[in-house]
């Protein structure tokens, strides 16, 4: 059930850069991303207003305080409610959407590609959201 989730964590651990769009927050993602930022990896993440509220609370707020002065870390909230997870790295793309039947975000189903064209498509999708902050 958590194969995609574990694969996403591995993608983050192996990344030379990370672009992300997220409508969820987990402690594992926060830990993995914090580690990469502290290693000097460029990380740029866009989140929903709901996730922004979650990140103000323990344990996320402590991690964010550590990353506050890191030049390689950008965290932006977009004023849109979406149910999507996008991770783009130099090696891989992962895209997770809400289920049509329930409208709920589903971490167990998604698309993963190692194809350079898919990675570039993911970068363009990230740029689209980043341009609409």
PDB file of N, CA, C and O in Angstrom, residues 17-80:
ATOM      1  N   UNK A  17      18.291  18.036  -7.043  1.00  0.00           N
ATOM      2  CA  UNK A  17      17.400  19.183  -6.850  1.00  0.00           C
ATOM      3  C   UNK A  17      15.988  18.634  -6.699  1.00  0.00           C
ATOM      4  O   UNK A  17      15.708  17.517  -7.150  1.00  0.00           O
ATOM      5  N   UNK A  18      15.117  19.420  -6.058  1.00  0.00           N
ATOM      6  CA  UNK A  18      13.744  18.968  -5.828  1.00  0.00           C
ATOM      7  C   UNK A  18      12.782  20.121  -6.097  1.00  0.00           C
ATOM      8  O   UNK A  18      12.943  21.210  -5.549  1.00  0.00           O
ATOM      9  N   UNK A  19      11.801  19.841  -6.937  1.00  0.00           N
ATOM     10  CA  UNK A  19      10.666  20.736  -7.140  1.00  0.00           C
ATOM     11  C   UNK A  19       9.446  19.973  -6.648  1.00  0.00           C
ATOM     12  O   UNK A  19       9.282  18.791  -6.979  1.00  0.00           O
ATOM     13  N   UNK A  20       8.593  20.613  -5.875  1.00  0.00           N
ATOM     14  CA  UNK A  20       7.440  19.901  -5.348  1.00  0.00           C
ATOM     15  C   UNK A  20       6.209  20.767  -5.255  1.00  0.00           C
ATOM     16  O   UNK A  20       6.295  21.979  -5.053  1.00  0.00           O
ATOM     17  N   UNK A  21       5.079  20.126  -5.430  1.00  0.00           N
ATOM     18  CA  UNK A  21       3.775  20.745  -5.207  1.00  0.00           C
ATOM     19  C   UNK A  21       3.024  19.762  -4.326  1.00  0.00           C
ATOM     20  O   UNK A  21       2.945  18.575  -4.652  1.00  0.00           O
ATOM     21  N   UNK A  22       2.466  20.264  -3.205  1.00  0.00           N
ATOM     22  CA  UNK A  22       1.855  19.311  -2.288  1.00  0.00           C
ATOM     23  C   UNK A  22       0.615  19.850  -1.601  1.00  0.00           C
ATOM     24  O   UNK A  22       0.568  21.002  -1.181  1.00  0.00           O
ATOM     25  N   UNK A  23      -0.358  18.967  -1.471  1.00  0.00           N
ATOM     26  CA  UNK A  23      -1.560  19.270  -0.710  1.00  0.00           C
ATOM     27  C   UNK A  23      -1.600  18.433   0.571  1.00  0.00           C
ATOM     28  O   UNK A  23      -2.639  18.356   1.222  1.00  0.00           O
ATOM     29  N   UNK A  24      -0.461  17.808   0.923  1.00  0.00           N
ATOM     30  CA  UNK A  24      -0.359  17.055   2.174  1.00  0.00           C
ATOM     31  C   UNK A  24       0.978  17.356   2.841  1.00  0.00           C
ATOM     32  O   UNK A  24       1.899  17.872   2.204  1.00  0.00           O
ATOM     33  N   UNK A  25       1.077  17.014   4.118  1.00  0.00           N
ATOM     34  CA  UNK A  25       2.332  17.106   4.854  1.00  0.00           C
ATOM     35  C   UNK A  25       2.476  15.842   5.679  1.00  0.00           C
ATOM     36  O   UNK A  25       1.517  15.393   6.292  1.00  0.00           O
ATOM     37  N   UNK A  26       3.671  15.275   5.663  1.00  0.00           N
ATOM     38  CA  UNK A  26       3.963  14.139   6.533  1.00  0.00           C
ATOM     39  C   UNK A  26       5.304  14.388   7.198  1.00  0.00           C
ATOM     40  O   UNK A  26       6.168  15.090   6.656  1.00  0.00           O
ATOM     41  N   UNK A  27       5.489  13.815   8.358  1.00  0.00           N
ATOM     42  CA  UNK A  27       6.756  13.978   9.077  1.00  0.00           C
ATOM     43  C   UNK A  27       7.922  13.389   8.285  1.00  0.00           C
ATOM     44  O   UNK A  27       9.016  13.943   8.297  1.00  0.00           O
ATOM     45  N   UNK A  28       7.672  12.280   7.576  1.00  0.00           N
ATOM     46  CA  UNK A  28       8.740  11.658   6.803  1.00  0.00           C
ATOM     47  C   UNK A  28       9.193  12.558   5.663  1.00  0.00           C
ATOM     48  O   UNK A  28      10.392  12.705   5.407  1.00  0.00           O
ATOM     49  N   UNK A  29       8.246  13.159   4.956  1.00  0.00           N
ATOM     50  CA  UNK A  29       8.608  14.095   3.892  1.00  0.00           C
ATOM     51  C   UNK A  29       9.394  15.268   4.477  1.00  0.00           C
ATOM     52  O   UNK A  29      10.413  15.682   3.935  1.00  0.00           O
ATOM     53  N   UNK A  30       8.906  15.822   5.584  1.00  0.00           N
ATOM     54  CA  UNK A  30       9.575  16.968   6.204  1.00  0.00           C
ATOM     55  C   UNK A  30      11.006  16.612   6.608  1.00  0.00           C
ATOM     56  O   UNK A  30      11.936  17.398   6.377  1.00  0.00           O
ATOM     57  N   UNK A  31      11.199  15.463   7.175  1.00  0.00           N
ATOM     58  CA  UNK A  31      12.535  15.023   7.603  1.00  0.00           C
ATOM     59  C   UNK A  31      13.460  14.849   6.405  1.00  0.00           C
ATOM     60  O   UNK A  31      14.596  15.319   6.404  1.00  0.00           O
ATOM     61  N   UNK A  32      12.962  14.169   5.390  1.00  0.00           N
ATOM     62  CA  UNK A  32      13.754  13.904   4.181  1.00  0.00           C
ATOM     63  C   UNK A  32      14.135  15.210   3.474  1.00  0.00           C
ATOM     64  O   UNK A  32      15.290  15.396   3.064  1.00  0.00           O
ATOM     65  N   UNK A  33      13.179  16.103   3.335  1.00  0.00           N
ATOM     66  CA  UNK A  33      13.426  17.370   2.649  1.00  0.00           C
ATOM     67  C   UNK A  33      14.381  18.237   3.463  1.00  0.00           C
ATOM     68  O   UNK A  33      15.306  18.839   2.916  1.00  0.00           O
ATOM     69  N   UNK A  34      14.195  18.289   4.771  1.00  0.00           N
ATOM     70  CA  UNK A  34      15.093  19.063   5.635  1.00  0.00           C
ATOM     71  C   UNK A  34      16.528  18.593   5.484  1.00  0.00           C
ATOM     72  O   UNK A  34      17.461  19.399   5.378  1.00  0.00           O
ATOM     73  N   UNK A  35      16.705  17.305   5.477  1.00  0.00           N
ATOM     74  CA  UNK A  35      18.042  16.722   5.333  1.00  0.00           C
ATOM     75  C   UNK A  35      18.682  17.170   4.015  1.00  0.00           C
ATOM     76  O   UNK A  35      19.851  17.567   3.989  1.00  0.00           O
ATOM     77  N   UNK A  36      17.922  17.124   2.935  1.00  0.00           N
ATOM     78  CA  UNK A  36      18.463  17.515   1.628  1.00  0.00           C
ATOM     79  C   UNK A  36      18.829  18.998   1.599  1.00  0.00           C
ATOM     80  O   UNK A  36      19.874  19.375   1.064  1.00  0.00           O
ATOM     81  N   UNK A  37      17.987  19.844   2.169  1.00  0.00           N
ATOM     82  CA  UNK A  37      18.280  21.279   2.202  1.00  0.00           C
ATOM     83  C   UNK A  37      19.576  21.521   2.984  1.00  0.00           C
ATOM     84  O   UNK A  37      20.444  22.280   2.540  1.00  0.00           O
ATOM     85  N   UNK A  38      19.711  20.872   4.129  1.00  0.00           N
ATOM     86  CA  UNK A  38      20.909  21.055   4.946  1.00  0.00           C
ATOM     87  C   UNK A  38      22.168  20.506   4.261  1.00  0.00           C
ATOM     88  O   UNK A  38      23.275  20.928   4.580  1.00  0.00           O
ATOM     89  N   UNK A  39      21.985  19.610   3.305  1.00  0.00           N
ATOM     90  CA  UNK A  39      23.107  19.123   2.487  1.00  0.00           C
ATOM     91  C   UNK A  39      23.458  20.101   1.369  1.00  0.00           C
ATOM     92  O   UNK A  39      24.414  19.903   0.640  1.00  0.00           O
ATOM     93  N   UNK A  40      22.625  21.133   1.186  1.00  0.00           N
ATOM     94  CA  UNK A  40      22.875  22.136   0.149  1.00  0.00           C
ATOM     95  C   UNK A  40      22.118  21.921  -1.144  1.00  0.00           C
ATOM     96  O   UNK A  40      22.343  22.620  -2.128  1.00  0.00           O
ATOM     97  N   UNK A  41      21.194  20.976  -1.145  1.00  0.00           N
ATOM     98  CA  UNK A  41      20.395  20.689  -2.338  1.00  0.00           C
ATOM     99  C   UNK A  41      19.321  21.771  -2.492  1.00  0.00           C
ATOM    100  O   UNK A  41      18.705  22.180  -1.510  1.00  0.00           O
ATOM    101  N   UNK A  42      19.107  22.225  -3.717  1.00  0.00           N
ATOM    102  CA  UNK A  42      18.070  23.210  -3.997  1.00  0.00           C
ATOM    103  C   UNK A  42      16.705  22.548  -3.919  1.00  0.00           C
ATOM    104  O   UNK A  42      16.451  21.537  -4.582  1.00  0.00           O
ATOM    105  N   UNK A  43      15.821  23.121  -3.096  1.00  0.00           N
ATOM    106  CA  UNK A  43      14.473  22.596  -2.897  1.00  0.00           C
ATOM    107  C   UNK A  43      13.498  23.758  -3.018  1.00  0.00           C
ATOM    108  O   UNK A  43      13.642  24.772  -2.342  1.00  0.00           O
ATOM    109  N   UNK A  44      12.502  23.597  -3.891  1.00  0.00           N
ATOM    110  CA  UNK A  44      11.481  24.610  -4.102  1.00  0.00           C
ATOM    111  C   UNK A  44      10.126  23.914  -4.036  1.00  0.00           C
ATOM    112  O   UNK A  44       9.836  23.036  -4.850  1.00  0.00           O
ATOM    113  N   UNK A  45       9.306  24.295  -3.049  1.00  0.00           N
ATOM    114  CA  UNK A  45       8.040  23.612  -2.811  1.00  0.00           C
ATOM    115  C   UNK A  45       6.892  24.617  -2.787  1.00  0.00           C
ATOM    116  O   UNK A  45       7.016  25.694  -2.210  1.00  0.00           O
ATOM    117  N   UNK A  46       5.789  24.225  -3.404  1.00  0.00           N
ATOM    118  CA  UNK A  46       4.547  25.006  -3.392  1.00  0.00           C
ATOM    119  C   UNK A  46       3.509  24.185  -2.638  1.00  0.00           C
ATOM    120  O   UNK A  46       3.339  22.989  -2.906  1.00  0.00           O
ATOM    121  N   UNK A  47       2.821  24.844  -1.690  1.00  0.00           N
ATOM    122  CA  UNK A  47       1.845  24.146  -0.862  1.00  0.00           C
ATOM    123  C   UNK A  47       0.506  24.884  -0.866  1.00  0.00           C
ATOM    124  O   UNK A  47       0.433  26.042  -1.245  1.00  0.00           O
ATOM    125  N   UNK A  48      -0.520  24.198  -0.412  1.00  0.00           N
ATOM    126  CA  UNK A  48      -1.851  24.792  -0.270  1.00  0.00           C
ATOM    127  C   UNK A  48      -1.913  25.574   1.047  1.00  0.00           C
ATOM    128  O   UNK A  48      -1.087  25.361   1.944  1.00  0.00           O
ATOM    129  N   UNK A  49      -2.907  26.444   1.187  1.00  0.00           N
ATOM    130  CA  UNK A  49      -3.080  27.152   2.468  1.00  0.00           C
ATOM    131  C   UNK A  49      -3.286  26.196   3.653  1.00  0.00           C
ATOM    132  O   UNK A  49      -2.821  26.464   4.755  1.00  0.00           O
ATOM    133  N   UNK A  50      -3.955  25.069   3.417  1.00  0.00           N
ATOM    134  CA  UNK A  50      -4.166  24.090   4.494  1.00  0.00           C
ATOM    135  C   UNK A  50      -2.839  23.500   4.970  1.00  0.00           C
ATOM    136  O   UNK A  50      -2.620  23.324   6.167  1.00  0.00           O
ATOM    137  N   UNK A  51      -1.956  23.197   4.043  1.00  0.00           N
ATOM    138  CA  UNK A  51      -0.649  22.662   4.421  1.00  0.00           C
ATOM    139  C   UNK A  51       0.166  23.733   5.136  1.00  0.00           C
ATOM    140  O   UNK A  51       0.870  23.444   6.107  1.00  0.00           O
ATOM    141  N   UNK A  52       0.061  24.971   4.693  1.00  0.00           N
ATOM    142  CA  UNK A  52       0.772  26.076   5.361  1.00  0.00           C
ATOM    143  C   UNK A  52       0.385  26.141   6.837  1.00  0.00           C
ATOM    144  O   UNK A  52       1.237  26.350   7.706  1.00  0.00           O
ATOM    145  N   UNK A  53      -0.898  25.938   7.136  1.00  0.00           N
ATOM    146  CA  UNK A  53      -1.352  25.947   8.536  1.00  0.00           C
ATOM    147  C   UNK A  53      -0.762  24.778   9.315  1.00  0.00           C
ATOM    148  O   UNK A  53      -0.369  24.926  10.471  1.00  0.00           O
ATOM    149  N   UNK A  54      -0.701  23.628   8.693  1.00  0.00           N
ATOM    150  CA  UNK A  54      -0.122  22.441   9.343  1.00  0.00           C
ATOM    151  C   UNK A  54       1.354  22.685   9.656  1.00  0.00           C
ATOM    152  O   UNK A  54       1.852  22.323  10.722  1.00  0.00           O
ATOM    153  N   UNK A  55       2.070  23.314   8.730  1.00  0.00           N
ATOM    154  CA  UNK A  55       3.508  23.533   8.900  1.00  0.00           C
ATOM    155  C   UNK A  55       3.838  24.534  10.008  1.00  0.00           C
ATOM    156  O   UNK A  55       4.983  24.612  10.458  1.00  0.00           O
ATOM    157  N   UNK A  56       2.856  25.256  10.479  1.00  0.00           N
ATOM    158  CA  UNK A  56       3.060  26.185  11.594  1.00  0.00           C
ATOM    159  C   UNK A  56       3.071  25.459  12.935  1.00  0.00           C
ATOM    160  O   UNK A  56       3.396  26.041  13.960  1.00  0.00           O
ATOM    161  N   UNK A  57       2.701  24.180  12.925  1.00  0.00           N
ATOM    162  CA  UNK A  57       2.574  23.406  14.153  1.00  0.00           C
ATOM    163  C   UNK A  57       3.762  22.464  14.330  1.00  0.00           C
ATOM    164  O   UNK A  57       4.520  22.191  13.403  1.00  0.00           O
ATOM    165  N   UNK A  58       3.899  21.961  15.569  1.00  0.00           N
ATOM    166  CA  UNK A  58       4.920  20.962  15.894  1.00  0.00           C
ATOM    167  C   UNK A  58       4.605  19.672  15.149  1.00  0.00           C
ATOM    168  O   UNK A  58       3.445  19.308  15.063  1.00  0.00           O
ATOM    169  N   UNK A  59       5.544  18.967  14.598  1.00  0.00           N
ATOM    170  CA  UNK A  59       6.991  19.152  14.611  1.00  0.00           C
ATOM    171  C   UNK A  59       7.523  19.948  13.408  1.00  0.00           C
ATOM    172  O   UNK A  59       8.707  20.195  13.292  1.00  0.00           O
ATOM    173  N   UNK A  60       6.626  20.335  12.517  1.00  0.00           N
ATOM    174  CA  UNK A  60       7.050  20.992  11.283  1.00  0.00           C
ATOM    175  C   UNK A  60       7.681  22.356  11.531  1.00  0.00           C
ATOM    176  O   UNK A  60       8.643  22.728  10.872  1.00  0.00           O
ATOM    177  N   UNK A  61       7.132  23.115  12.463  1.00  0.00           N
ATOM    178  CA  UNK A  61       7.623  24.476  12.700  1.00  0.00           C
ATOM    179  C   UNK A  61       9.094  24.471  13.105  1.00  0.00           C
ATOM    180  O   UNK A  61       9.860  25.347  12.687  1.00  0.00           O
ATOM    181  N   UNK A  62       9.508  23.488  13.880  1.00  0.00           N
ATOM    182  CA  UNK A  62      10.913  23.402  14.300  1.00  0.00           C
ATOM    183  C   UNK A  62      11.825  23.159  13.097  1.00  0.00           C
ATOM    184  O   UNK A  62      12.895  23.760  12.982  1.00  0.00           O
ATOM    185  N   UNK A  63      11.399  22.291  12.198  1.00  0.00           N
ATOM    186  CA  UNK A  63      12.200  22.008  10.994  1.00  0.00           C
ATOM    187  C   UNK A  63      12.288  23.244  10.105  1.00  0.00           C
ATOM    188  O   UNK A  63      13.343  23.564   9.569  1.00  0.00           O
ATOM    189  N   UNK A  64      11.167  23.939   9.949  1.00  0.00           N
ATOM    190  CA  UNK A  64      11.166  25.148   9.121  1.00  0.00           C
ATOM    191  C   UNK A  64      12.066  26.231   9.696  1.00  0.00           C
ATOM    192  O   UNK A  64      12.737  26.948   8.946  1.00  0.00           O
ATOM    193  N   UNK A  65      12.112  26.345  11.021  1.00  0.00           N
ATOM    194  CA  UNK A  65      12.998  27.327  11.639  1.00  0.00           C
ATOM    195  C   UNK A  65      14.460  27.034  11.309  1.00  0.00           C
ATOM    196  O   UNK A  65      15.252  27.956  11.104  1.00  0.00           O
ATOM    197  N   UNK A  66      14.824  25.763  11.240  1.00  0.00           N
ATOM    198  CA  UNK A  66      16.196  25.385  10.877  1.00  0.00           C
ATOM    199  C   UNK A  66      16.526  25.756   9.434  1.00  0.00           C
ATOM    200  O   UNK A  66      17.670  26.043   9.100  1.00  0.00           O
ATOM    201  N   UNK A  67      15.518  25.747   8.567  1.00  0.00           N
ATOM    202  CA  UNK A  67      15.737  25.990   7.135  1.00  0.00           C
ATOM    203  C   UNK A  67      15.532  27.446   6.745  1.00  0.00           C
ATOM    204  O   UNK A  67      15.806  27.826   5.602  1.00  0.00           O
ATOM    205  N   UNK A  68      15.076  28.245   7.682  1.00  0.00           N
ATOM    206  CA  UNK A  68      14.697  29.634   7.391  1.00  0.00           C
ATOM    207  C   UNK A  68      15.787  30.432   6.675  1.00  0.00           C
ATOM    208  O   UNK A  68      15.502  31.192   5.758  1.00  0.00           O
ATOM    209  N   UNK A  69      17.026  30.257   7.054  1.00  0.00           N
ATOM    210  CA  UNK A  69      18.121  31.039   6.467  1.00  0.00           C
ATOM    211  C   UNK A  69      18.872  30.302   5.359  1.00  0.00           C
ATOM    212  O   UNK A  69      19.930  30.772   4.925  1.00  0.00           O
ATOM    213  N   UNK A  70      18.358  29.182   4.905  1.00  0.00           N
ATOM    214  CA  UNK A  70      19.016  28.416   3.842  1.00  0.00           C
ATOM    215  C   UNK A  70      18.660  29.005   2.478  1.00  0.00           C
ATOM    216  O   UNK A  70      17.479  29.080   2.121  1.00  0.00           O
ATOM    217  N   UNK A  71      19.667  29.415   1.740  1.00  0.00           N
ATOM    218  CA  UNK A  71      19.451  30.021   0.423  1.00  0.00           C
ATOM    219  C   UNK A  71      18.907  29.042  -0.611  1.00  0.00           C
ATOM    220  O   UNK A  71      18.352  29.462  -1.618  1.00  0.00           O
ATOM    221  N   UNK A  72      19.077  27.767  -0.378  1.00  0.00           N
ATOM    222  CA  UNK A  72      18.659  26.767  -1.365  1.00  0.00           C
ATOM    223  C   UNK A  72      17.222  26.296  -1.148  1.00  0.00           C
ATOM    224  O   UNK A  72      16.753  25.416  -1.861  1.00  0.00           O
ATOM    225  N   UNK A  73      16.521  26.883  -0.173  1.00  0.00           N
ATOM    226  CA  UNK A  73      15.177  26.425   0.165  1.00  0.00           C
ATOM    227  C   UNK A  73      14.146  27.523  -0.077  1.00  0.00           C
ATOM    228  O   UNK A  73      14.292  28.638   0.417  1.00  0.00           O
ATOM    229  N   UNK A  74      13.114  27.170  -0.848  1.00  0.00           N
ATOM    230  CA  UNK A  74      11.982  28.071  -1.067  1.00  0.00           C
ATOM    231  C   UNK A  74      10.705  27.307  -0.768  1.00  0.00           C
ATOM    232  O   UNK A  74      10.513  26.182  -1.240  1.00  0.00           O
ATOM    233  N   UNK A  75       9.836  27.941   0.007  1.00  0.00           N
ATOM    234  CA  UNK A  75       8.535  27.376   0.332  1.00  0.00           C
ATOM    235  C   UNK A  75       7.503  28.461   0.101  1.00  0.00           C
ATOM    236  O   UNK A  75       7.582  29.537   0.693  1.00  0.00           O
ATOM    237  N   UNK A  76       6.565  28.195  -0.789  1.00  0.00           N
ATOM    238  CA  UNK A  76       5.529  29.168  -1.123  1.00  0.00           C
ATOM    239  C   UNK A  76       4.152  28.525  -1.010  1.00  0.00           C
ATOM    240  O   UNK A  76       3.988  27.351  -1.332  1.00  0.00           O
ATOM    241  N   UNK A  77       3.199  29.329  -0.576  1.00  0.00           N
ATOM    242  CA  UNK A  77       1.820  28.882  -0.527  1.00  0.00           C
ATOM    243  C   UNK A  77       1.071  29.557  -1.672  1.00  0.00           C
ATOM    244  O   UNK A  77       1.235  30.753  -1.906  1.00  0.00           O
ATOM    245  N   UNK A  78       0.295  28.775  -2.379  1.00  0.00           N
ATOM    246  CA  UNK A  78      -0.511  29.302  -3.475  1.00  0.00           C
ATOM    247  C   UNK A  78      -1.958  29.361  -2.998  1.00  0.00           C
ATOM    248  O   UNK A  78      -2.417  28.474  -2.275  1.00  0.00           O
ATOM    249  N   UNK A  79      -2.650  30.391  -3.373  1.00  0.00           N
ATOM    250  CA  UNK A  79      -4.021  30.584  -2.906  1.00  0.00           C
ATOM    251  C   UNK A  79      -5.006  29.788  -3.760  1.00  0.00           C
ATOM    252  O   UNK A  79      -5.915  30.343  -4.367  1.00  0.00           O
ATOM    253  N   UNK A  80      -4.776  28.501  -3.823  1.00  0.00           N
ATOM    254  CA  UNK A  80      -5.663  27.589  -4.554  1.00  0.00           C
ATOM    255  C   UNK A  80      -5.740  26.303  -3.759  1.00  0.00           C
ATOM    256  O   UNK A  80      -4.776  25.896  -3.120  1.00  0.00           O
TER     257      UNK A  80
END
